[in-house]
Amino acid sequence: MEISGIDIKIIKSKRKTSSIYIERDGSVSARVPETLSDNEIVDLLKAKEYQIFKHLAEWQELNENAVEREYVSGQSFLYLGRNYRLKYDEVESGKLYFKRNTFYLNPTDQPKAKDLFVKFYKQKLNQKLPKIVKSYQEQLGVYPNAIKVMELQNRWASCTPNANVNFHWKCAMAPIDVLHYIVVHELVHLIHPNHSKAFWNEVDKILPKYDEQIYWLKLNGAGMDL
């Protein structure tokens, strides 16, 4: 649906409220109750037109931090909130190594460097996430059926109706406190499947300074890419 020259993806569900999101790639989506007619959706979007343009302007400003990375020696890559440089050396091929605050690849692996970085991030998250999830599930009284690391396009994480919690492999680039926030955010969604006041109150009980982690993601999210 197009409003004032902006293409907006409409997602209907059984929710009672409407929310508009600027996705990480700059696209706009609106999640609305399935009971709304097309005319009612148009009226809703027009009423929020100023808000949409404002958030798009903020997205453009924040995305000035986007980084075009090349897989050459000296290029820096994020891991747990810090940048570390890549160096090509005579290490075993087929694997990305991280030691002495440096990433190492065999020169023959340069064509598949991105795939090896993705594999590295997935492995590290799969090692760290179960412990972090366990530390919060007792407090919240929720127990996800499965924890998965995958490609999630424009989401840092998501949870499914059958209580699976999924995390984008890029989360391994975030500082550990931000990773904790992402985990808590998704676990609370197992209680409140929305972003209502009750949802944020529950997050606040666990992480009183969660707004600092949200700000870090807004400021640095565009740079969390390969």
mmCIF file of N, CA and C in Angstrom, residues 95-174:
data_model
loop_
_atom_site.group_PDB
_atom_site.id
_atom_site.type_symbol
_atom_site.label_atom_id
_atom_site.label_comp_id
_atom_site.label_asym_id
_atom_site.label_seq_id
_atom_site.Cartn_x
_atom_site.Cartn_y
_atom_site.Cartn_z
ATOM 1 N N LYS A 95 38.760 -22.126 7.803
ATOM 2 C CA LYS A 95 38.267 -21.721 9.113
ATOM 3 C C LYS A 95 38.748 -20.314 9.435
ATOM 4 N N LEU A 96 37.876 -19.542 10.095
ATOM 5 C CA LEU A 96 38.247 -18.218 10.593
ATOM 6 C C LEU A 96 38.746 -18.379 12.023
ATOM 7 N N TYR A 97 39.919 -17.853 12.311
ATOM 8 C CA TYR A 97 40.506 -17.944 13.646
ATOM 9 C C TYR A 97 40.457 -16.577 14.322
ATOM 10 N N PHE A 98 40.224 -16.586 15.640
ATOM 11 C CA PHE A 98 40.258 -15.347 16.416
ATOM 12 C C PHE A 98 41.199 -15.566 17.601
ATOM 13 N N LYS A 99 42.335 -14.879 17.568
ATOM 14 C CA LYS A 99 43.298 -15.005 18.657
ATOM 15 C C LYS A 99 44.121 -13.721 18.742
ATOM 16 N N ARG A 100 44.516 -13.401 19.959
ATOM 17 C CA ARG A 100 45.288 -12.184 20.231
ATOM 18 C C ARG A 100 44.611 -10.950 19.615
ATOM 19 N N ASN A 101 43.280 -10.889 19.801
ATOM 20 C CA ASN A 101 42.491 -9.738 19.331
ATOM 21 C C ASN A 101 42.616 -9.478 17.830
ATOM 22 N N THR A 102 42.772 -10.554 17.068
ATOM 23 C CA THR A 102 42.892 -10.441 15.614
ATOM 24 C C THR A 102 42.175 -11.616 14.954
ATOM 25 N N PHE A 103 41.507 -11.346 13.835
ATOM 26 C CA PHE A 103 40.933 -12.411 13.019
ATOM 27 C C PHE A 103 41.987 -12.872 12.016
ATOM 28 N N TYR A 104 42.081 -14.191 11.825
ATOM 29 C CA TYR A 104 43.052 -14.750 10.882
ATOM 30 C C TYR A 104 42.351 -15.649 9.869
ATOM 31 N N LEU A 105 42.761 -15.487 8.612
ATOM 32 C CA LEU A 105 42.313 -16.361 7.534
ATOM 33 C C LEU A 105 43.510 -16.760 6.684
ATOM 34 N N ASN A 106 43.414 -17.944 6.113
ATOM 35 C CA ASN A 106 44.403 -18.342 5.124
ATOM 36 C C ASN A 106 44.150 -17.550 3.837
ATOM 37 N N PRO A 107 45.187 -17.076 3.156
ATOM 38 C CA PRO A 107 44.991 -16.289 1.923
ATOM 39 C C PRO A 107 44.113 -16.971 0.875
ATOM 40 N N THR A 108 44.145 -18.296 0.838
ATOM 41 C CA THR A 108 43.336 -19.014 -0.154
ATOM 42 C C THR A 108 41.838 -18.935 0.159
ATOM 43 N N ASP A 109 41.488 -18.520 1.382
ATOM 44 C CA ASP A 109 40.079 -18.468 1.794
ATOM 45 C C ASP A 109 39.426 -17.113 1.537
ATOM 46 N N GLN A 110 40.144 -16.186 0.945
ATOM 47 C CA GLN A 110 39.568 -14.854 0.748
ATOM 48 C C GLN A 110 38.250 -14.889 -0.038
ATOM 49 N N PRO A 111 38.117 -15.708 -1.086
ATOM 50 C CA PRO A 111 36.845 -15.710 -1.831
ATOM 51 C C PRO A 111 35.644 -16.143 -0.990
ATOM 52 N N LYS A 112 35.869 -16.932 0.045
ATOM 53 C CA LYS A 112 34.750 -17.379 0.894
ATOM 54 C C LYS A 112 34.832 -16.784 2.297
ATOM 55 N N ALA A 113 35.487 -15.621 2.422
ATOM 56 C CA ALA A 113 35.686 -14.997 3.731
ATOM 57 C C ALA A 113 34.360 -14.671 4.417
ATOM 58 N N LYS A 114 33.404 -14.132 3.661
ATOM 59 C CA LYS A 114 32.117 -13.775 4.278
ATOM 60 C C LYS A 114 31.447 -15.002 4.885
ATOM 61 N N ASP A 115 31.419 -16.103 4.150
ATOM 62 C CA ASP A 115 30.794 -17.333 4.652
ATOM 63 C C ASP A 115 31.484 -17.804 5.927
ATOM 64 N N LEU A 116 32.798 -17.653 5.988
ATOM 65 C CA LEU A 116 33.534 -18.097 7.177
ATOM 66 C C LEU A 116 33.259 -17.182 8.370
ATOM 67 N N PHE A 117 33.066 -15.881 8.109
ATOM 68 C CA PHE A 117 32.680 -14.967 9.199
ATOM 69 C C PHE A 117 31.299 -15.324 9.728
ATOM 70 N N VAL A 118 30.358 -15.572 8.820
ATOM 71 C CA VAL A 118 29.006 -15.933 9.245
ATOM 72 C C VAL A 118 29.041 -17.212 10.081
ATOM 73 N N LYS A 119 29.804 -18.189 9.634
ATOM 74 C CA LYS A 119 29.932 -19.448 10.373
ATOM 75 C C LYS A 119 30.518 -19.205 11.759
ATOM 76 N N PHE A 120 31.515 -18.334 11.839
ATOM 77 C CA PHE A 120 32.143 -17.999 13.121
ATOM 78 C C PHE A 120 31.122 -17.369 14.067
ATOM 79 N N TYR A 121 30.363 -16.389 13.575
ATOM 80 C CA TYR A 121 29.374 -15.718 14.418
ATOM 81 C C TYR A 121 28.300 -16.692 14.895
ATOM 82 N N LYS A 122 27.854 -17.567 14.014
ATOM 83 C CA LYS A 122 26.839 -18.554 14.403
ATOM 84 C C LYS A 122 27.360 -19.473 15.497
ATOM 85 N N GLN A 123 28.593 -19.949 15.335
ATOM 86 C CA GLN A 123 29.171 -20.854 16.333
ATOM 87 C C GLN A 123 29.286 -20.180 17.693
ATOM 88 N N LYS A 124 29.748 -18.933 17.704
ATOM 89 C CA LYS A 124 29.920 -18.219 18.968
ATOM 90 C C LYS A 124 28.583 -17.963 19.651
ATOM 91 N N LEU A 125 27.568 -17.599 18.870
ATOM 92 C CA LEU A 125 26.251 -17.383 19.468
ATOM 93 C C LEU A 125 25.657 -18.674 20.008
ATOM 94 N N ASN A 126 25.817 -19.754 19.266
ATOM 95 C CA ASN A 126 25.302 -21.040 19.737
ATOM 96 C C ASN A 126 25.969 -21.473 21.039
ATOM 97 N N GLN A 127 27.187 -21.020 21.267
ATOM 98 C CA GLN A 127 27.872 -21.313 22.515
ATOM 99 C C GLN A 127 27.386 -20.427 23.667
ATOM 100 N N LYS A 128 27.096 -19.160 23.368
ATOM 101 C CA LYS A 128 26.782 -18.192 24.416
ATOM 102 C C LYS A 128 25.299 -18.121 24.774
ATOM 103 N N LEU A 129 24.431 -18.280 23.798
ATOM 104 C CA LEU A 129 23.009 -18.031 24.030
ATOM 105 C C LEU A 129 22.353 -18.946 25.062
ATOM 106 N N PRO A 130 22.597 -20.271 25.046
ATOM 107 C CA PRO A 130 21.907 -21.121 26.022
ATOM 108 C C PRO A 130 22.127 -20.683 27.472
ATOM 109 N N LYS A 131 23.338 -20.284 27.798
ATOM 110 C CA LYS A 131 23.644 -19.848 29.167
ATOM 111 C C LYS A 131 22.912 -18.552 29.500
ATOM 112 N N ILE A 132 22.884 -17.618 28.546
ATOM 113 C CA ILE A 132 22.204 -16.337 28.779
ATOM 114 C C ILE A 132 20.700 -16.555 28.926
ATOM 115 N N VAL A 133 20.125 -17.358 28.044
ATOM 116 C CA VAL A 133 18.692 -17.652 28.120
ATOM 117 C C VAL A 133 18.350 -18.289 29.450
ATOM 118 N N LYS A 134 19.155 -19.236 29.879
ATOM 119 C CA LYS A 134 18.905 -19.936 31.145
ATOM 120 C C LYS A 134 18.923 -18.972 32.324
ATOM 121 N N SER A 135 19.780 -17.955 32.265
ATOM 122 C CA SER A 135 19.902 -17.020 33.381
ATOM 123 C C SER A 135 18.660 -16.148 33.557
ATOM 124 N N TYR A 136 17.851 -16.020 32.481
ATOM 125 C CA TYR A 136 16.661 -15.176 32.571
ATOM 126 C C TYR A 136 15.352 -15.958 32.582
ATOM 127 N N GLN A 137 15.345 -17.175 32.074
ATOM 128 C CA GLN A 137 14.076 -17.890 31.962
ATOM 129 C C GLN A 137 13.476 -18.201 33.338
ATOM 130 N N GLU A 138 14.337 -18.414 34.335
ATOM 131 C CA GLU A 138 13.836 -18.672 35.683
ATOM 132 C C GLU A 138 13.138 -17.433 36.242
ATOM 133 N N GLN A 139 13.738 -16.254 36.011
ATOM 134 C CA GLN A 139 13.145 -15.007 36.501
ATOM 135 C C GLN A 139 11.798 -14.733 35.857
ATOM 136 N N LEU A 140 11.698 -15.043 34.575
ATOM 137 C CA LEU A 140 10.485 -14.740 33.821
ATOM 138 C C LEU A 140 9.461 -15.871 33.844
ATOM 139 N N GLY A 141 9.912 -17.066 34.192
ATOM 140 C CA GLY A 141 8.999 -18.204 34.206
ATOM 141 C C GLY A 141 8.585 -18.654 32.826
ATOM 142 N N VAL A 142 9.489 -18.473 31.848
ATOM 143 C CA VAL A 142 9.218 -18.928 30.480
ATOM 144 C C VAL A 142 10.335 -19.871 30.046
ATOM 145 N N TYR A 143 9.969 -20.844 29.231
ATOM 146 C CA TYR A 143 10.942 -21.858 28.824
ATOM 147 C C TYR A 143 10.793 -22.132 27.331
ATOM 148 N N PRO A 144 11.628 -21.482 26.514
ATOM 149 C CA PRO A 144 11.526 -21.691 25.065
ATOM 150 C C PRO A 144 11.780 -23.144 24.680
ATOM 151 N N ASN A 145 11.065 -23.599 23.655
ATOM 152 C CA ASN A 145 11.245 -24.972 23.194
ATOM 153 C C ASN A 145 12.580 -25.165 22.491
ATOM 154 N N ALA A 146 13.020 -24.134 21.770
ATOM 155 C CA ALA A 146 14.284 -24.246 21.031
ATOM 156 C C ALA A 146 14.897 -22.862 20.881
ATOM 157 N N ILE A 147 16.220 -22.837 20.807
ATOM 158 C CA ILE A 147 16.972 -21.609 20.568
ATOM 159 C C ILE A 147 17.740 -21.810 19.269
ATOM 160 N N LYS A 148 17.497 -20.936 18.297
ATOM 161 C CA LYS A 148 18.122 -21.119 16.989
ATOM 162 C C LYS A 148 18.840 -19.846 16.557
ATOM 163 N N VAL A 149 19.953 -20.018 15.850
ATOM 164 C CA VAL A 149 20.700 -18.907 15.265
ATOM 165 C C VAL A 149 20.573 -19.028 13.752
ATOM 166 N N MET A 150 20.139 -17.955 13.103
ATOM 167 C CA MET A 150 19.860 -18.040 11.675
ATOM 168 C C MET A 150 19.911 -16.656 11.025
ATOM 169 N N GLU A 151 19.614 -16.628 9.746
ATOM 170 C CA GLU A 151 19.451 -15.370 9.013
ATOM 171 C C GLU A 151 18.015 -14.899 9.207
ATOM 172 N N LEU A 152 17.841 -13.684 9.739
ATOM 173 C CA LEU A 152 16.498 -13.184 10.021
ATOM 174 C C LEU A 152 16.174 -11.899 9.256
ATOM 175 N N GLN A 153 16.910 -11.635 8.210
ATOM 176 C CA GLN A 153 16.681 -10.437 7.395
ATOM 177 C C GLN A 153 16.763 -9.178 8.250
ATOM 178 N N ASN A 154 15.621 -8.535 8.535
ATOM 179 C CA ASN A 154 15.644 -7.238 9.198
ATOM 180 C C ASN A 154 15.307 -7.289 10.689
ATOM 181 N N ARG A 155 15.382 -8.441 11.299
ATOM 182 C CA ARG A 155 15.097 -8.594 12.732
ATOM 183 C C ARG A 155 16.347 -9.064 13.462
ATOM 184 N N TRP A 156 16.539 -8.553 14.675
ATOM 185 C CA TRP A 156 17.644 -9.075 15.494
ATOM 186 C C TRP A 156 17.262 -10.426 16.068
ATOM 187 N N ALA A 157 15.978 -10.602 16.352
ATOM 188 C CA ALA A 157 15.521 -11.863 16.931
ATOM 189 C C ALA A 157 14.013 -11.967 16.737
ATOM 190 N N SER A 158 13.470 -13.145 16.984
ATOM 191 C CA SER A 158 12.032 -13.347 16.863
ATOM 192 C C SER A 158 11.634 -14.549 17.696
ATOM 193 N N CYS A 159 10.350 -14.638 18.001
ATOM 194 C CA CYS A 159 9.853 -15.849 18.658
ATOM 195 C C CYS A 159 8.622 -16.328 17.904
ATOM 196 N N THR A 160 8.409 -17.616 17.917
ATOM 197 C CA THR A 160 7.330 -18.222 17.148
ATOM 198 C C THR A 160 6.180 -18.617 18.072
ATOM 199 N N PRO A 161 4.982 -18.865 17.511
ATOM 200 C CA PRO A 161 3.841 -19.268 18.341
ATOM 201 C C PRO A 161 4.090 -20.538 19.149
ATOM 202 N N ASN A 162 4.995 -21.397 18.673
ATOM 203 C CA ASN A 162 5.283 -22.623 19.435
ATOM 204 C C ASN A 162 6.489 -22.458 20.355
ATOM 205 N N ALA A 163 6.800 -21.184 20.689
ATOM 206 C CA ALA A 163 7.807 -20.846 21.712
ATOM 207 C C ALA A 163 9.242 -21.162 21.315
ATOM 208 N N ASN A 164 9.519 -21.153 20.017
ATOM 209 C CA ASN A 164 10.918 -21.186 19.574
ATOM 210 C C ASN A 164 11.446 -19.754 19.541
ATOM 211 N N VAL A 165 12.682 -19.551 19.975
ATOM 212 C CA VAL A 165 13.283 -18.216 19.969
ATOM 213 C C VAL A 165 14.451 -18.231 18.988
ATOM 214 N N ASN A 166 14.396 -17.328 18.006
ATOM 215 C CA ASN A 166 15.400 -17.271 16.949
ATOM 216 C C ASN A 166 16.221 -15.989 17.069
ATOM 217 N N PHE A 167 17.509 -16.091 16.785
ATOM 218 C CA PHE A 167 18.404 -14.947 16.851
ATOM 219 C C PHE A 167 19.193 -14.816 15.558
ATOM 220 N N HIS A 168 19.328 -13.584 15.094
ATOM 221 C CA HIS A 168 20.140 -13.319 13.912
ATOM 222 C C HIS A 168 21.612 -13.534 14.277
ATOM 223 N N TRP A 169 22.377 -14.142 13.383
ATOM 224 C CA TRP A 169 23.794 -14.368 13.661
ATOM 225 C C TRP A 169 24.545 -13.056 13.876
ATOM 226 N N LYS A 170 24.015 -11.945 13.362
ATOM 227 C CA LYS A 170 24.671 -10.659 13.539
ATOM 228 C C LYS A 170 24.666 -10.204 14.997
ATOM 229 N N CYS A 171 23.824 -10.813 15.825
ATOM 230 C CA CYS A 171 23.804 -10.454 17.244
ATOM 231 C C CYS A 171 25.163 -10.685 17.905
ATOM 232 N N ALA A 172 25.991 -11.545 17.308
ATOM 233 C CA ALA A 172 27.330 -11.794 17.851
ATOM 234 C C ALA A 172 28.222 -10.566 17.726
ATOM 235 N N MET A 173 27.809 -9.594 16.923
ATOM 236 C CA MET A 173 28.589 -8.368 16.784
ATOM 237 C C MET A 173 28.311 -7.385 17.922
ATOM 238 N N ALA A 174 27.213 -7.569 18.627
ATOM 239 C CA ALA A 174 26.795 -6.621 19.659
ATOM 240 C C ALA A 174 27.539 -6.856 20.974
#
